[in-house]
Amino acid sequence: MAVPSTPPQRPGLESKRFLIVTGKGGVGKTTVCAAEALALANKGKRVLVCMCHAKERLSTMFGSELIGPDVAPVAPNVWAVNMDPTRALEEYGAMMLKSRALYKLLFDNRYVRTFFRAVPGMQEWTLLGKAWWHTTETREDGSPLYDVVILDAPATGHGLDMLRVPKVILDVVPPGLLRRDAERAWQLFQDPKTCAVVLVTLPEEMPTTETIELAHALQGELRLPIGKIVVNCVLPPLFSKEERAALEGAKAAPIDSPADATVAAGRSRALREHVQASALARLSKELPVPPSFLPQLFEDAAQPKAIRELAKRVG
């Protein structure tokens, strides 16, 4: 099965206010966030990328200064922030109380901080809620400060738990400021006009299975709109179906000559193409959105040049 050409991007992705990028760990979520941000910026959008207290690699991809808990520019029309849960909670508390000094008076002690850390889902909400809050910021003329906010969400399991938090708040928290904000955020997340989940995966068996399970949970349990599937590191096929079958059937043998090494390399590549083709077929059949493809780069993908090339593909 040949790798199909990248299908046209579903219309309207650039019109979303909030993009949630998630997937199995190690599939290239942050790389896709950087490429998507640059592609949207090239269309004239003001984009903010929010990382969840992550090991910071985005600055290398943009060739910028290190990204910390303060929003900072990283490329033309692109900003980024590496959200810290303690800092985010302080910002949220200061906004609710209308005073940072009052927040520090009431909450800035180790007993209260320990209590908040012990509340299930509170850390996840401080990060998710902060990312959502950036969609509400406006400029002096009333226009959005950022046209699109991209959340570089945690990997599959933790990411799913984070996205469950607003729903849990609505189910158990009595009316008040926390519930009000969770309700506003949840309405935005569930609206396909304003939000899209971008699933990132690899053309391999385990990431494919996990992505399909994640998609079912997002749609069935949470009813969140899946806007895009990105299959990262796709290889262009070298062999026809018949050639691949012949190479796969070749027995592994000691490598005693250049010809033996060539056959062994061809067999390895044919096996990988077979796995890739099976994964792409499953994704196309079992997911609600036709997958898009990013090529395997034979250079460091965490460099500005590589991100610019990937931005052309995703955009």
Coordinates of C-alpha atoms in Angstrom, one line a residue:
M1 CA 0.0 0.0 0.0
A2 CA 1.6 3.2 -1.1
V3 CA 1.6 6.3 1.1
P4 CA -1.2 8.5 -0.2
S5 CA -0.5 12.1 -0.9
T6 CA -1.4 14.5 1.9
P7 CA -5.2 15.3 1.7
P8 CA -6.3 18.9 1.7
Q9 CA -6.5 20.4 5.2
R10 CA -10.0 20.4 6.6
P11 CA -11.3 24.0 6.1
G12 CA -11.6 26.1 9.2
L13 CA -8.6 24.8 11.3
E14 CA -7.1 28.3 11.2
S15 CA -10.4 29.8 12.3
K16 CA -10.4 27.9 15.7
R17 CA -9.7 29.8 18.9
F18 CA -8.2 26.8 20.7
L19 CA -6.2 23.8 19.5
I20 CA -5.4 20.9 21.8
V21 CA -2.4 18.8 20.6
T22 CA -2.0 15.4 22.2
G23 CA -0.9 11.9 21.5
K24 CA 1.4 9.1 22.8
G25 CA 4.6 10.3 24.3
G26 CA 7.5 10.5 21.9
V27 CA 5.5 10.9 18.7
G28 CA 6.5 14.6 18.1
K29 CA 3.7 16.6 19.7
T30 CA 5.9 19.6 20.4
T31 CA 7.3 19.5 16.9
V32 CA 3.7 19.5 15.4
C33 CA 2.8 22.4 17.8
A34 CA 5.7 24.4 16.5
A35 CA 5.0 23.6 12.8
E36 CA 1.2 24.4 13.2
A37 CA 2.0 27.7 15.0
L38 CA 4.3 28.8 12.3
A39 CA 1.9 27.7 9.5
L40 CA -0.9 29.7 11.2
A41 CA 1.4 32.7 11.7
N42 CA 2.3 32.6 8.0
K43 CA -1.4 33.1 7.4
G44 CA -1.5 36.2 9.5
K45 CA -2.7 34.7 12.7
R46 CA -1.4 35.8 16.1
V47 CA -0.6 32.4 17.8
L48 CA 0.3 31.5 21.4
V49 CA 1.7 28.1 22.2
C50 CA 1.2 27.0 25.8
M51 CA 3.3 24.2 27.3
C52 CA 2.4 22.3 30.4
H53 CA 5.4 22.7 32.7
A54 CA 7.4 20.7 30.2
K55 CA 11.0 20.1 29.5
E56 CA 11.5 23.1 27.3
R57 CA 12.5 22.3 23.7
L58 CA 10.4 24.8 21.8
S59 CA 13.0 27.6 21.9
T60 CA 15.4 25.4 20.0
M61 CA 12.8 24.8 17.3
F62 CA 12.2 28.5 16.9
G63 CA 15.8 29.6 17.6
S64 CA 14.6 31.9 20.4
E65 CA 15.5 32.6 24.0
L66 CA 14.5 30.0 26.6
I67 CA 10.8 30.0 27.3
G68 CA 9.7 30.4 30.9
P69 CA 6.4 31.1 32.8
D70 CA 6.1 34.6 31.2
V71 CA 4.6 34.9 27.7
A72 CA 7.4 35.8 25.3
P73 CA 7.7 36.2 21.5
V74 CA 9.5 33.3 19.7
A75 CA 8.9 34.1 16.0
P76 CA 6.9 36.7 14.0
N77 CA 3.3 36.5 15.1
V78 CA 4.1 33.6 17.5
W79 CA 4.4 33.7 21.3
A80 CA 5.0 30.9 23.8
V81 CA 4.8 30.2 27.5
N82 CA 5.9 27.3 29.6
M83 CA 3.1 27.3 32.3
D84 CA 4.1 26.6 35.9
P85 CA 1.2 25.3 38.0
T86 CA 2.1 27.2 41.1
R87 CA 2.5 30.4 39.2
A88 CA -0.7 29.8 37.3
L89 CA -2.6 29.2 40.5
E90 CA -1.3 32.5 41.9
E91 CA -2.3 34.4 38.7
Y92 CA -5.8 32.8 38.9
G93 CA -6.2 33.6 42.6
A94 CA -5.1 37.2 42.1
M95 CA -7.6 37.6 39.2
M96 CA -10.5 36.2 41.3
L97 CA -9.6 38.3 44.3
K98 CA -8.8 41.4 42.2
S99 CA -5.6 41.8 44.2
R100 CA -2.2 39.9 44.1
A101 CA -1.4 41.3 47.6
L102 CA -4.7 39.8 49.0
Y103 CA -3.9 36.5 47.3
K104 CA -0.5 36.4 49.0
L105 CA -2.0 37.3 52.3
L106 CA -4.6 34.5 52.2
F107 CA -2.9 31.7 50.2
D108 CA 0.9 32.2 50.2
N109 CA 1.8 29.8 52.9
R110 CA 2.9 26.2 52.8
Y111 CA -0.3 24.8 54.4
V112 CA -2.6 26.2 51.8
R113 CA -0.2 25.3 49.0
T114 CA -0.1 21.7 50.3
F115 CA -3.9 21.7 50.4
F116 CA -4.2 22.8 46.8
R117 CA -1.6 20.3 45.6
A118 CA -3.7 17.6 47.3
V119 CA -7.0 18.5 45.6
P120 CA -7.5 16.1 42.7
G121 CA -7.3 17.8 39.3
M122 CA -6.4 21.2 40.7
Q123 CA -2.9 21.2 39.1
E124 CA -4.4 20.1 35.8
W125 CA -7.0 22.8 35.9
T126 CA -4.6 25.6 36.7
L127 CA -2.7 24.7 33.5
L128 CA -5.7 24.0 31.3
G129 CA -7.6 27.0 32.7
K130 CA -4.6 29.3 32.1
A131 CA -4.4 28.2 28.5
W132 CA -8.1 28.8 28.1
W133 CA -7.9 32.2 29.8
H134 CA -5.5 33.4 27.1
T135 CA -8.3 33.0 24.6
T136 CA -10.2 35.6 26.5
E137 CA -7.5 38.3 26.5
T138 CA -8.1 41.3 24.2
R139 CA -6.2 44.2 22.9
E140 CA -7.1 47.9 23.3
D141 CA -9.4 47.8 20.3
G142 CA -11.3 44.8 21.7
S143 CA -9.9 42.2 19.2
P144 CA -8.4 39.0 20.6
L145 CA -4.8 39.3 21.8
Y146 CA -4.2 35.9 20.3
D147 CA -6.2 34.6 17.3
V148 CA -5.3 31.0 18.1
V149 CA -4.1 29.4 21.4
I150 CA -2.3 26.0 21.0
L151 CA -2.1 23.8 24.0
D152 CA 0.8 21.3 23.9
A153 CA -1.0 18.9 26.1
P154 CA 0.5 16.1 28.1
A155 CA 0.8 12.6 26.6
T156 CA -2.3 10.4 26.1
G157 CA -3.2 9.2 29.6
H158 CA -2.3 12.4 31.5
G159 CA -3.7 14.5 28.7
L160 CA -7.0 12.7 28.9
D161 CA -7.2 13.2 32.6
M162 CA -6.5 16.9 32.2
L163 CA -9.3 17.3 29.6
R164 CA -11.7 15.5 32.0
V165 CA -11.2 18.1 34.8
P166 CA -13.7 20.8 33.6
K167 CA -16.4 18.2 33.3
V168 CA -15.6 17.0 36.8
I169 CA -15.8 20.6 38.1
L170 CA -19.2 21.0 36.5
D171 CA -20.4 17.8 38.0
V172 CA -19.3 18.3 41.6
V173 CA -18.5 22.0 42.3
P174 CA -21.3 24.3 43.5
P175 CA -22.0 27.6 41.7
G176 CA -19.2 30.1 42.0
L177 CA -16.2 31.6 40.2
L178 CA -14.5 28.3 39.6
R179 CA -17.5 26.6 38.2
R180 CA -18.3 29.6 36.0
D181 CA -14.9 29.6 34.4
A182 CA -14.9 25.8 34.0
E183 CA -18.3 26.1 32.2
R184 CA -17.1 28.8 29.9
A185 CA -14.0 26.8 29.0
W186 CA -15.9 23.6 28.6
Q187 CA -18.4 25.3 26.2
L188 CA -15.4 26.5 24.1
F189 CA -13.7 23.1 24.1
Q190 CA -16.8 21.2 22.9
D191 CA -17.7 23.7 20.2
P192 CA -16.3 22.5 16.8
K193 CA -16.4 26.1 15.6
T194 CA -14.0 27.3 18.2
C195 CA -11.9 24.2 19.2
A196 CA -10.2 21.2 17.7
V197 CA -8.2 18.4 19.1
V198 CA -5.1 17.6 17.0
L199 CA -3.9 14.0 17.5
V200 CA -0.3 13.2 16.7
T201 CA 0.9 9.6 16.1
L202 CA 3.5 7.5 14.3
P203 CA 2.9 4.9 11.6
E204 CA 3.6 2.1 14.0
E205 CA 1.4 -0.5 15.7
M206 CA 1.4 0.7 19.3
P207 CA 1.0 4.5 18.6
T208 CA -1.7 3.7 16.1
T209 CA -3.7 1.6 18.6
E210 CA -3.3 4.2 21.4
T211 CA -4.4 7.0 19.0
I212 CA -7.5 5.1 18.0
E213 CA -8.4 4.4 21.7
L214 CA -7.8 8.1 22.5
A215 CA -10.0 9.3 19.7
H216 CA -12.8 7.1 20.9
A217 CA -12.5 8.4 24.4
L218 CA -12.4 12.0 23.3
Q219 CA -15.5 11.6 21.1
G220 CA -17.5 9.1 23.2
E221 CA -16.8 10.2 26.7
L222 CA -15.9 13.9 26.4
R223 CA -17.5 14.8 23.1
L224 CA -14.6 16.9 22.1
P225 CA -14.2 17.7 18.3
I226 CA -11.2 16.0 16.6
G227 CA -10.1 18.4 13.9
K228 CA -6.9 16.8 12.6
I229 CA -4.8 13.6 12.7
V230 CA -1.1 14.1 12.0
V231 CA 0.9 11.0 11.2
N232 CA 4.5 11.9 11.9
C233 CA 7.7 10.4 10.4
V234 CA 6.1 8.8 7.3
L235 CA 8.6 7.2 4.9
P236 CA 8.1 7.4 1.2
P237 CA 7.7 3.8 -0.1
L238 CA 10.7 2.5 -2.1
F239 CA 9.2 -0.9 -3.1
S240 CA 6.1 -2.1 -5.0
K241 CA 3.8 -4.6 -3.2
E242 CA 5.4 -7.5 -5.1
E243 CA 9.0 -6.3 -4.3
R244 CA 8.1 -5.8 -0.7
A245 CA 6.6 -9.3 -0.4
A246 CA 9.8 -10.8 -2.0
L247 CA 12.1 -9.0 0.4
E248 CA 10.0 -9.9 3.4
G249 CA 10.1 -13.5 2.4
A250 CA 13.9 -13.5 2.1
K251 CA 15.5 -15.4 5.0
A252 CA 17.9 -13.5 7.3
A253 CA 21.4 -14.7 6.6
P254 CA 24.9 -13.8 7.6
I255 CA 26.2 -10.7 5.9
D256 CA 29.4 -11.8 4.1
S257 CA 29.3 -9.4 1.1
P258 CA 28.0 -6.0 0.0
A259 CA 25.2 -7.9 -1.8
D260 CA 24.2 -9.5 1.4
A261 CA 24.2 -6.1 3.2
T262 CA 22.0 -4.7 0.4
V263 CA 19.4 -7.4 0.7
A264 CA 19.4 -7.1 4.5
A265 CA 18.8 -3.4 4.3
G266 CA 16.1 -3.8 1.7
R267 CA 14.4 -6.5 3.9
S268 CA 14.5 -4.1 6.9
R269 CA 13.0 -1.3 4.9
A270 CA 10.3 -3.5 3.4
L271 CA 9.3 -4.7 6.8
R272 CA 9.0 -1.1 8.1
E273 CA 7.0 -0.1 5.0
H274 CA 4.6 -3.1 5.7
V275 CA 4.1 -1.9 9.3
Q276 CA 3.6 1.7 8.1
A277 CA 1.1 0.7 5.5
S278 CA -0.9 -1.3 8.0
A279 CA -0.9 1.5 10.5
L280 CA -2.1 4.1 7.9
A281 CA -4.8 1.8 6.7
R282 CA -6.1 1.4 10.3
L283 CA -6.0 5.1 10.9
S284 CA -7.8 5.9 7.7
K285 CA -10.5 3.3 8.4
E286 CA -11.1 3.8 12.2
L287 CA -10.8 7.5 12.7
P288 CA -13.3 10.3 11.8
V289 CA -10.8 12.5 10.1
P290 CA -8.6 11.6 7.1
P291 CA -5.0 11.6 8.4
S292 CA -2.4 14.1 7.3
F293 CA 1.3 13.1 6.9
L294 CA 4.6 14.6 7.9
P295 CA 7.7 13.1 6.3
Q296 CA 10.5 11.4 8.1
L297 CA 13.3 14.0 8.3
F298 CA 16.8 12.7 8.0
E299 CA 18.1 15.7 10.0
D300 CA 17.4 17.2 13.4
A301 CA 13.8 18.1 13.5
A302 CA 14.2 20.4 16.5
Q303 CA 15.8 23.1 14.4
P304 CA 14.3 26.2 12.8
K305 CA 15.0 25.1 9.3
A306 CA 13.2 21.8 9.9
I307 CA 10.2 23.5 11.5
R308 CA 9.9 25.9 8.6
E309 CA 9.8 22.9 6.2
L310 CA 7.2 21.1 8.3
A311 CA 5.1 24.2 8.6
K312 CA 4.8 24.2 4.8
R313 CA 3.5 20.6 5.0
V314 CA 1.0 21.1 7.8
G315 CA -0.2 24.4 6.4

